[in-house]
Coordinates of C-alpha atoms in Angstrom, one line a residue:
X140 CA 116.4 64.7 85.0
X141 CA 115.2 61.1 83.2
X142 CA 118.5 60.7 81.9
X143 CA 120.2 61.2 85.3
X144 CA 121.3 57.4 87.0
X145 CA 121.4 56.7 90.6
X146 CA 124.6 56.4 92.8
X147 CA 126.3 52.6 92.4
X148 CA 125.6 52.2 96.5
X149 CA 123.5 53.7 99.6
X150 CA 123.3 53.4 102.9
X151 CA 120.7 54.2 105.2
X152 CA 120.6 58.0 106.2
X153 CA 119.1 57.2 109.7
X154 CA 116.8 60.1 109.1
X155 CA 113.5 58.8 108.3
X156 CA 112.3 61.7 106.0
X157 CA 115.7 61.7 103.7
X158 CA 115.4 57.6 103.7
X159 CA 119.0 56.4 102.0
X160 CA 121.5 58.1 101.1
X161 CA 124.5 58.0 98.5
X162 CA 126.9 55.5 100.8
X163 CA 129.9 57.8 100.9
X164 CA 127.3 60.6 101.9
X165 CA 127.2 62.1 105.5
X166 CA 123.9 63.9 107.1
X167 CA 124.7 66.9 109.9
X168 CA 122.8 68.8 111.6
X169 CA 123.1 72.3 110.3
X170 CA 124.7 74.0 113.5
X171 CA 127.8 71.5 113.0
X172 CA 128.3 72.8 109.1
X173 CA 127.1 76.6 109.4
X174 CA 126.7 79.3 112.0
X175 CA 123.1 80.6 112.7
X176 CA 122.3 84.2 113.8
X177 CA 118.6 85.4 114.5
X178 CA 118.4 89.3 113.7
X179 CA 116.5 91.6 115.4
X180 CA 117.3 94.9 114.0
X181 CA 114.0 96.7 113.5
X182 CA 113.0 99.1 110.7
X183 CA 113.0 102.4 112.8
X184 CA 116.1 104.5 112.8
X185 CA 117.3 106.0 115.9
X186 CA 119.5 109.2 116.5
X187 CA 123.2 108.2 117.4
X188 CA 123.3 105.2 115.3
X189 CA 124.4 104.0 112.2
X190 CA 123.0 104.6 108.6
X191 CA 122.8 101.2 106.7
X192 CA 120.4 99.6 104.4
X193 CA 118.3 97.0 105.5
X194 CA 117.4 94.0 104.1
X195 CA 113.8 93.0 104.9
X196 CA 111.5 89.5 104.8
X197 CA 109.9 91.0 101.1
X198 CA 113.7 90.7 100.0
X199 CA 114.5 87.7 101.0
X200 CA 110.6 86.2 100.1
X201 CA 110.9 87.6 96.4
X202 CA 114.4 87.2 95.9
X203 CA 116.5 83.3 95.1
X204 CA 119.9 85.8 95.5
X205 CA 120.7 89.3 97.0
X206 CA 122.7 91.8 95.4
X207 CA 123.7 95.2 95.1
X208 CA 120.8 95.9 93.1
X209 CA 117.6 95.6 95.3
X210 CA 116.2 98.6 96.7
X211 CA 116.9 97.9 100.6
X212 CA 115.0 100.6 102.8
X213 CA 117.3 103.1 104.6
X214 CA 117.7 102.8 108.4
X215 CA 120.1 102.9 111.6
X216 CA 121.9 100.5 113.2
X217 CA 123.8 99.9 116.2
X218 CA 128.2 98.9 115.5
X219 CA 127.6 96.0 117.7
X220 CA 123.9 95.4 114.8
X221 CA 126.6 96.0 112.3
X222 CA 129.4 93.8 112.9
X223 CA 126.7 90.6 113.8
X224 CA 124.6 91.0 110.5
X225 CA 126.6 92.7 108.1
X226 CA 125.7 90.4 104.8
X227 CA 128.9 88.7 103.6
X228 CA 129.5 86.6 100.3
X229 CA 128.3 83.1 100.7
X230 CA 125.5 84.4 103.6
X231 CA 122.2 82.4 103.0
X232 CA 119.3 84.2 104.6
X233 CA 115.8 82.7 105.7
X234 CA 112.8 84.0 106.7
X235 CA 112.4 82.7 110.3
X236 CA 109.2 84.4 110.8
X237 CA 106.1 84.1 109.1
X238 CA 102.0 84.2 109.2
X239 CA 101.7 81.4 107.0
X240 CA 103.8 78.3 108.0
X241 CA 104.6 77.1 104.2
X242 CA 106.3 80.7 104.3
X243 CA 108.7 79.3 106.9
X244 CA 112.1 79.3 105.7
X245 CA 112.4 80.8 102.1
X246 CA 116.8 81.2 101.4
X247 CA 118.3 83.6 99.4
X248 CA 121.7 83.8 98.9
X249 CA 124.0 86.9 99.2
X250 CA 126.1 86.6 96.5
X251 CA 128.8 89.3 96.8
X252 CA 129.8 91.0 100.8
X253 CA 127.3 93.9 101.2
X254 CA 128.7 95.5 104.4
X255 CA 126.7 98.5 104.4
X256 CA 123.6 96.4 104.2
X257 CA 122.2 94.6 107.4
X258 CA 120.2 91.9 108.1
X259 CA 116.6 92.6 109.0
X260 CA 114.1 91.3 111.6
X261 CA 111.7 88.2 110.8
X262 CA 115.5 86.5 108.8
X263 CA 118.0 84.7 110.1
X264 CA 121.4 84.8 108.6
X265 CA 123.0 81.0 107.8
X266 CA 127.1 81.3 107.5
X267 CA 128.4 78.3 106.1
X268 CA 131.5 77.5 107.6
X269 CA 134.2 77.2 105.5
X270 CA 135.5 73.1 104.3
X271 CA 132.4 71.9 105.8
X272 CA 129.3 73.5 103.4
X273 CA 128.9 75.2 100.0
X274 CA 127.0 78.5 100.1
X275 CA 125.2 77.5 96.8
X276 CA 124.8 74.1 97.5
X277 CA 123.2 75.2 101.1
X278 CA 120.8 77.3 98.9
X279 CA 119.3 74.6 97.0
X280 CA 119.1 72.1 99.9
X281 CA 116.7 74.7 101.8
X282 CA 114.8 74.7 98.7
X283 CA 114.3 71.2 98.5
X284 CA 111.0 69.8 100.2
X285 CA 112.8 67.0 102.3
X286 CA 115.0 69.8 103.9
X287 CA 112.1 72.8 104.0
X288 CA 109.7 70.7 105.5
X289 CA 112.0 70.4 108.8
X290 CA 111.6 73.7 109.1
X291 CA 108.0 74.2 108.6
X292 CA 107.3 71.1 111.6
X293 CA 109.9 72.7 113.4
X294 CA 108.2 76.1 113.5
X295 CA 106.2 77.1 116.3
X296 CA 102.9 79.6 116.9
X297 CA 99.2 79.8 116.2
X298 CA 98.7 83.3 114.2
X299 CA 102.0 84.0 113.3
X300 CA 105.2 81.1 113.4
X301 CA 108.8 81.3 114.1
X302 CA 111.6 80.0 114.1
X303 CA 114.3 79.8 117.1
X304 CA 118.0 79.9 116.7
X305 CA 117.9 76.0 118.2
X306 CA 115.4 74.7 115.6
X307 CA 117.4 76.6 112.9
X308 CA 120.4 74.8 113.7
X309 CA 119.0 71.5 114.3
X310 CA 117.8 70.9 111.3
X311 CA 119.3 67.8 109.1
X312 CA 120.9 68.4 105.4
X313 CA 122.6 65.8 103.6
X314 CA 126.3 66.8 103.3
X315 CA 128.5 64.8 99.5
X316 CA 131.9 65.7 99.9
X317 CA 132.5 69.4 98.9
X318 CA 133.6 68.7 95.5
X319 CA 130.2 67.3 94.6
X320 CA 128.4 70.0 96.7
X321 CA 130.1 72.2 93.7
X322 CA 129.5 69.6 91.0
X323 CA 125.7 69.3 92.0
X324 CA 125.2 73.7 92.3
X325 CA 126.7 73.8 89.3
X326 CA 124.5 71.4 87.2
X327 CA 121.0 72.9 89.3
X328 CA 122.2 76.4 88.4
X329 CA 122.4 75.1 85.0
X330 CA 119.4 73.4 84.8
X331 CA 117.0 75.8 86.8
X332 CA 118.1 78.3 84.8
X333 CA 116.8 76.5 81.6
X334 CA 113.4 75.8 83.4
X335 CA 113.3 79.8 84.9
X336 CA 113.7 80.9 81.2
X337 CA 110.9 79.0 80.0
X338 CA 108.6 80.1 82.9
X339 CA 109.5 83.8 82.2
X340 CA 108.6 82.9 78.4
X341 CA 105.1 82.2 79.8
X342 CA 104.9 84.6 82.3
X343 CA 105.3 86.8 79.4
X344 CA 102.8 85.1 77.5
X345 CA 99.8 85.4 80.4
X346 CA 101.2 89.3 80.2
X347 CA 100.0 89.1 76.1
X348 CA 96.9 87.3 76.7
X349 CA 95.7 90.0 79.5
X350 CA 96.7 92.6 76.8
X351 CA 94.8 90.7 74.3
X352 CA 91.9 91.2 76.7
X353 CA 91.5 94.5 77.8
X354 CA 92.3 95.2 74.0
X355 CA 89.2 92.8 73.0
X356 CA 87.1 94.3 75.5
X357 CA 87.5 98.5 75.1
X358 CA 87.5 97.9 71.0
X359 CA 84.3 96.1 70.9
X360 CA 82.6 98.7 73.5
X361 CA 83.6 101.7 71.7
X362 CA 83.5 100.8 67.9
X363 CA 81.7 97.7 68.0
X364 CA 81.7 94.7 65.8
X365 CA 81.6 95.5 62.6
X366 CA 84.7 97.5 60.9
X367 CA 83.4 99.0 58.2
X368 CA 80.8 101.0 60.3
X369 CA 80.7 104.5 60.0
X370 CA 82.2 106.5 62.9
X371 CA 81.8 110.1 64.0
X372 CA 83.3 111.9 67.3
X373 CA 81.7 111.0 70.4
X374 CA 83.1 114.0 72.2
X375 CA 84.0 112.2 75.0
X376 CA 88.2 111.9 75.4
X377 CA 88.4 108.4 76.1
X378 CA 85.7 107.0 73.9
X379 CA 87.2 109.0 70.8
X380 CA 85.3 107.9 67.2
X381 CA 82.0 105.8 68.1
X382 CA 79.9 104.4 65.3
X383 CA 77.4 107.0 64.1
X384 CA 74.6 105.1 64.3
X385 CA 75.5 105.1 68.6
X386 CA 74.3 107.1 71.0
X387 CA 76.6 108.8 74.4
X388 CA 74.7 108.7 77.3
X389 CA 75.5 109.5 80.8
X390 CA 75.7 106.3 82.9
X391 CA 73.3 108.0 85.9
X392 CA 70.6 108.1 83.0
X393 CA 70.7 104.1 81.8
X394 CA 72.0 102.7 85.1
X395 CA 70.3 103.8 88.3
X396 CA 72.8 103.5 91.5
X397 CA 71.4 101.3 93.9
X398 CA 71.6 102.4 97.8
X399 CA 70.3 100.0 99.9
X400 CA 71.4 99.3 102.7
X401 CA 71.4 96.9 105.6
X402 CA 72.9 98.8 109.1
X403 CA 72.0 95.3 111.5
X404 CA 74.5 92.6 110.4
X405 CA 72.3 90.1 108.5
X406 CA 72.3 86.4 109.0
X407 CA 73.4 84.0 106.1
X408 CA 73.2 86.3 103.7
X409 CA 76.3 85.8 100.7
X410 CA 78.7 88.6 101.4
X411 CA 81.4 89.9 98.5
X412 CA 84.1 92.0 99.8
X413 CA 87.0 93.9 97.4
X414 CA 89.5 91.3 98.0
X415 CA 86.9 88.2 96.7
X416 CA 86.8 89.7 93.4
X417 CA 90.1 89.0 90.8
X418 CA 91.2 92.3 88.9
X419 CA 90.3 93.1 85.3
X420 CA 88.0 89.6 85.0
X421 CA 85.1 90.0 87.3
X422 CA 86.4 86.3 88.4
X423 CA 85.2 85.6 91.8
X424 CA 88.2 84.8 93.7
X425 CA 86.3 81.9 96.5
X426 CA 84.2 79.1 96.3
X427 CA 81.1 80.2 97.9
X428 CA 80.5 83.8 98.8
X429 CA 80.9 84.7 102.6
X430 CA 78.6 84.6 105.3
X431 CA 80.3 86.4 107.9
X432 CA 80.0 89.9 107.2
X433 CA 80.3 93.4 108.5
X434 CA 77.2 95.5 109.9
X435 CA 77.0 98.3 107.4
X436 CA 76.8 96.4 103.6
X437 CA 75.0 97.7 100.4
X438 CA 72.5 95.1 98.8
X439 CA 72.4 93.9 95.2
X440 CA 70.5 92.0 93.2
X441 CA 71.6 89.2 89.9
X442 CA 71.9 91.1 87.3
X443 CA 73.6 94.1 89.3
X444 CA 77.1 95.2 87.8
X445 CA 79.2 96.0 91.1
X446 CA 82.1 98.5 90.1
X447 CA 85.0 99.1 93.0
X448 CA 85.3 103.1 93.8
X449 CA 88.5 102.0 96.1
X450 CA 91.5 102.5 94.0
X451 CA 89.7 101.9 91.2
X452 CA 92.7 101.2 88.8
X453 CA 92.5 98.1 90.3
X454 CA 89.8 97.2 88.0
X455 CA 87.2 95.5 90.9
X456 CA 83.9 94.9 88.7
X457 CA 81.2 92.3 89.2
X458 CA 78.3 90.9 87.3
X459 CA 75.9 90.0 89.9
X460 CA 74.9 85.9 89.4
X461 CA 73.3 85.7 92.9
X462 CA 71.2 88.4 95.7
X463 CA 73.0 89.1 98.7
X464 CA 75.1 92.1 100.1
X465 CA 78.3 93.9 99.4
X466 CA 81.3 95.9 101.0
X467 CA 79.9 99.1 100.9
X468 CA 83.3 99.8 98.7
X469 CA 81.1 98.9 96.1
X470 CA 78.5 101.1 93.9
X471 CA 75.7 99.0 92.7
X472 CA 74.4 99.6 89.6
X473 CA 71.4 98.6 88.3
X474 CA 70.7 98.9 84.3
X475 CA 67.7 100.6 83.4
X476 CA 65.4 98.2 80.9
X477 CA 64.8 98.8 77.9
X478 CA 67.4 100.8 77.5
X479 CA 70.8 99.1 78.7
X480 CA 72.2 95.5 78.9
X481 CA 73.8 94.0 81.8
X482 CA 76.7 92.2 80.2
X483 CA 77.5 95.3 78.2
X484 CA 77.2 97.5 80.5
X485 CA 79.4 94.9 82.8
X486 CA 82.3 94.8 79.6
X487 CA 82.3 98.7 79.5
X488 CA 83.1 99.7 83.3
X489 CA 85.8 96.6 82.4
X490 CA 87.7 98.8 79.5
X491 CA 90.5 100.5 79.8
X492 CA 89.5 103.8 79.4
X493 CA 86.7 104.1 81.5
X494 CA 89.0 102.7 84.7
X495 CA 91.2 105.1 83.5
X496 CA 88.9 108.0 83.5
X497 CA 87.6 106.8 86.9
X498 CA 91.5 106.8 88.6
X499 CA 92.2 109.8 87.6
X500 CA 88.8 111.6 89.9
X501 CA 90.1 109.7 92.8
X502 CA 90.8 111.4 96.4
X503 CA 93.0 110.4 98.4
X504 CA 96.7 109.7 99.1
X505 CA 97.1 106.2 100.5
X506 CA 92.9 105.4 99.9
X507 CA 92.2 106.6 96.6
X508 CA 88.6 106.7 96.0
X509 CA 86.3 107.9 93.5
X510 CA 83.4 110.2 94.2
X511 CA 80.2 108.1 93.3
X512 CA 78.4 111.6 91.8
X513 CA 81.6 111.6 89.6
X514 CA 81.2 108.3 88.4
X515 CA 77.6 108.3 87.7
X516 CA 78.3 111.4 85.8
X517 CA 80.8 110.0 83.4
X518 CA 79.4 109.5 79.5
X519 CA 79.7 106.0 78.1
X520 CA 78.8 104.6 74.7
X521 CA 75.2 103.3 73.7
X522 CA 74.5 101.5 70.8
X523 CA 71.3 100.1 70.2
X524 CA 70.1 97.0 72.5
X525 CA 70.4 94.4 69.8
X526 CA 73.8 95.3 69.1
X527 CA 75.0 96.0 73.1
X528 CA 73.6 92.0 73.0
X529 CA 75.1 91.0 70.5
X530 CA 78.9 92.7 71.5
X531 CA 77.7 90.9 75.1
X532 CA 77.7 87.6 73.5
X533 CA 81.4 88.3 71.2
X534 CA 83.2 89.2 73.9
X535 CA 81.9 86.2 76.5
X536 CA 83.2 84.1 73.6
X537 CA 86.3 85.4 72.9
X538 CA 87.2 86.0 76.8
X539 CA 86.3 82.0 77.3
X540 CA 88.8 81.5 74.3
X541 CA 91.4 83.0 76.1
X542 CA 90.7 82.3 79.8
X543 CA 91.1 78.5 78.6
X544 CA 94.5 79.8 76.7
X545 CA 95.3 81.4 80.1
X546 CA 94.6 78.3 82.2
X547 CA 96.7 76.0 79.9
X548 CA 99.8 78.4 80.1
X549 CA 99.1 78.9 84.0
X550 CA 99.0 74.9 84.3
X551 CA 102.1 74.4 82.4
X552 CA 104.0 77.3 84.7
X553 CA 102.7 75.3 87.7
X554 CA 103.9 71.4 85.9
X555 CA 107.4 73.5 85.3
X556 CA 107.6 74.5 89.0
X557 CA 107.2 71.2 90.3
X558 CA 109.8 69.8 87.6
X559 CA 112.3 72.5 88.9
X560 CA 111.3 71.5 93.2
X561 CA 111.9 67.9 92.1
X562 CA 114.9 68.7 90.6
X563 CA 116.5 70.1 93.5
X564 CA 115.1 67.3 95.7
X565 CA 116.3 64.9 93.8
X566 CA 120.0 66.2 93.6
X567 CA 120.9 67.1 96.9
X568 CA 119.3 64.8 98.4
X569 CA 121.1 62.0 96.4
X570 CA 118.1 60.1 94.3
X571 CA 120.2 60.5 90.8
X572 CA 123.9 61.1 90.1
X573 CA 125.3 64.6 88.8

């Protein structure tokens, strides 16, 4: 983008948020360049209507461009549904609904006609008409933050926000002569692409280094640190070969299971639910723990290990650093001294195998849960208490080296997403030249 020059002349735009403008510009208000239509077809399908695929909010949301190849949920329309929100070619679809506000908004263009697929509710389809607006060029306007944030004010609502037809279509985009609505798609598409590839390479990468984790973590509990240790079967499926000098013990006899509980909602006691807790990192996912909490909780103690029995592939384990209380979605385990330590006994719940071995006792359809008396029951590996330290202490050292490895690559992917936002801002809304 640093090589890109500005246009030889502006004018002013007359619209305070887009400031000047390229001077042979125009700005329009997006119900004089494009039709808008609000859908309402709902997921349920009724007898006597149509069968048609319908393309929902998660779509649209997940989705820069709508093709053939998304899996669109089956359901029934009426003719007079199908005719209004068939998708066409050149369609540009928004979620006009939303329970977060910076949701508000999010286009996706439909890049081929799609008549057996509808329009869902909670989108809005935007048909640009035809001499006046590019279809592409429309896509990367809505993405830009000078054109998105119109949308966003314009939205109205306290727990959920939506959009009206009117607001849709009174929104302001900046409209270069059709030629250089082409010109300027066509270098974005270009250029996005370049930056997408590069966040995919990354993407990939944070992919590796969680690998490189769970890897780190089961080897290190099961064989241990050094490799030219002598091994022997442990009996146990998922620990395989243990070092012979080890021990297999079943976790109900070196970690007692906590069940206290509270049944009177408590007053300012630090609360950790399933969802404050990040998967496969024990990373506490908010600042401070909650206060407000439910009536029925279990209590732990620091030094606790909290392991989630709700869908447990999820991987939802906790070394305790503070006292407080705890969705009672949690089993709280409490090592037994001499025998077991903390961190260790945290790092083996962690590996793969045991979550595993856990997921596969779950009950359940749509709530998968593991039995607490099955968990507690399952064998785990025991080395001596010097050594469990000592495995502790590798592993909280090599996890550091690579959380830092993962925050650089998650900073970059975050530096490139702005680059690609400015981008777009900065070409359709006229600050540099294509």
């Amino acid at each position: 983008m640093s090589a890109l020059q500005p246009y030889p002349a502006y004018k002013p735009s007359g619209v305070p948020w887009l400031g000047d403008i390229p001077a042979h510009w125009q700005v329009r208000r997006l119900k004089f360049v494009a039709s808008v239509f609000n859908s309402n077809v709902d997921k349920r399908s009724e007898e006597g209507e149509t069968p048609v695929k319908l393309c929902n909010y998660i779509d649209v949301y997940n989705n820069e461009r709508i093709t053939t190849d998304l899996p669109f949920m089956q359901a029934t329309a009426s003719e007079r549904e199908i005719v209004k929100f068939a998708l066409r070619g050149g369609d540009v679809i928004i979620t006009k609904d939303s329970e977060d506000w910076r949701d508000i908004a999010v286009p996706a263009l439909v890049v081929e006609d799609l008549r057996e697929v509808i329009c869902g509710y909670h989108l809005a389809v935007i048909r640009p008409l035809a001499g006046q607006l590019d279809s592409r060029y429309l896509l990367r306007c809505l993405q830009s933050a000078a054109v998105s944030y119109q949308f966003q004010i314009a939205a109205t609502g306290i727990t959920r926000y939506g959009l009206s037809k009117q607001a849709i279509g009174d929104v302001v985009v900046p409209c270069p002569p059709l030629a250089e609505q082409r010109a300027i798609t066509e270098y974005l598409d270009r250029e996005t692409a370049r930056v997408d590839a590069l966040i995919a390479r990354k993407r990939a990468l944070l992919e590796q280094l969680a690998r490189w984790r769970s890897a780190a973590i089961s080897h290190a509990v099961t064989k241990g640190l050094n490799p030219d240790a002598p091994l022997k079967p442990s009996g146990v499926p998922w620990l395989g070969d243990i070092p012979a000098h080890w021990q297999v013990r079943r976790l109900k006899f070196v970690a007692a299971s906590a069940s206290e509980k509270l049944e009177q909602k408590p007053a300012a006691v630090p609360y950790l639910g399933l969802e404050n807790v990040e998967s496969w990192t024990g990373k506490l996912l908010l600042e401070s723990p909650q206060e407000e909490v439910e009536s029925t909780v279990s209590v732990f103690h620091r030094g606790d290990v909290l392991f989630g029995k709700l869908r447990p592939y999820l991987a939802k384990v906790v070394l305790a650093e503070f006292d407080g209380v705890c969705s009672t979605e949690f089993m709280v385990l409490r090592p037994v001294q001499p025998l077991l330590d903390k961190r260790y006994l945290f790092y083996t719940l962690l590996s793969d195998g045991f979550i595993s071995v856990v997921d596969s006792l779950t009950h359940g359809a749509k709530m998968p849960r593991a039995s607490p008396e099955q968990v507690v029951n399952l064998c785990i590996p025991l080395p001596p208490l010097a050594e469990q330290c000592a495995i502790a202490e590798h592993l909280d050292r090599e996890l550091e080296r690579l959380g830092r490895l993962r925050e650089s690559v998650e900073t970059s992917i975050a530096l490139l997403q702005r680059y690609r936002t400015a981008l777009i801002s900065a070409a359709v809304t006229g600050r540099v030249r294509v």
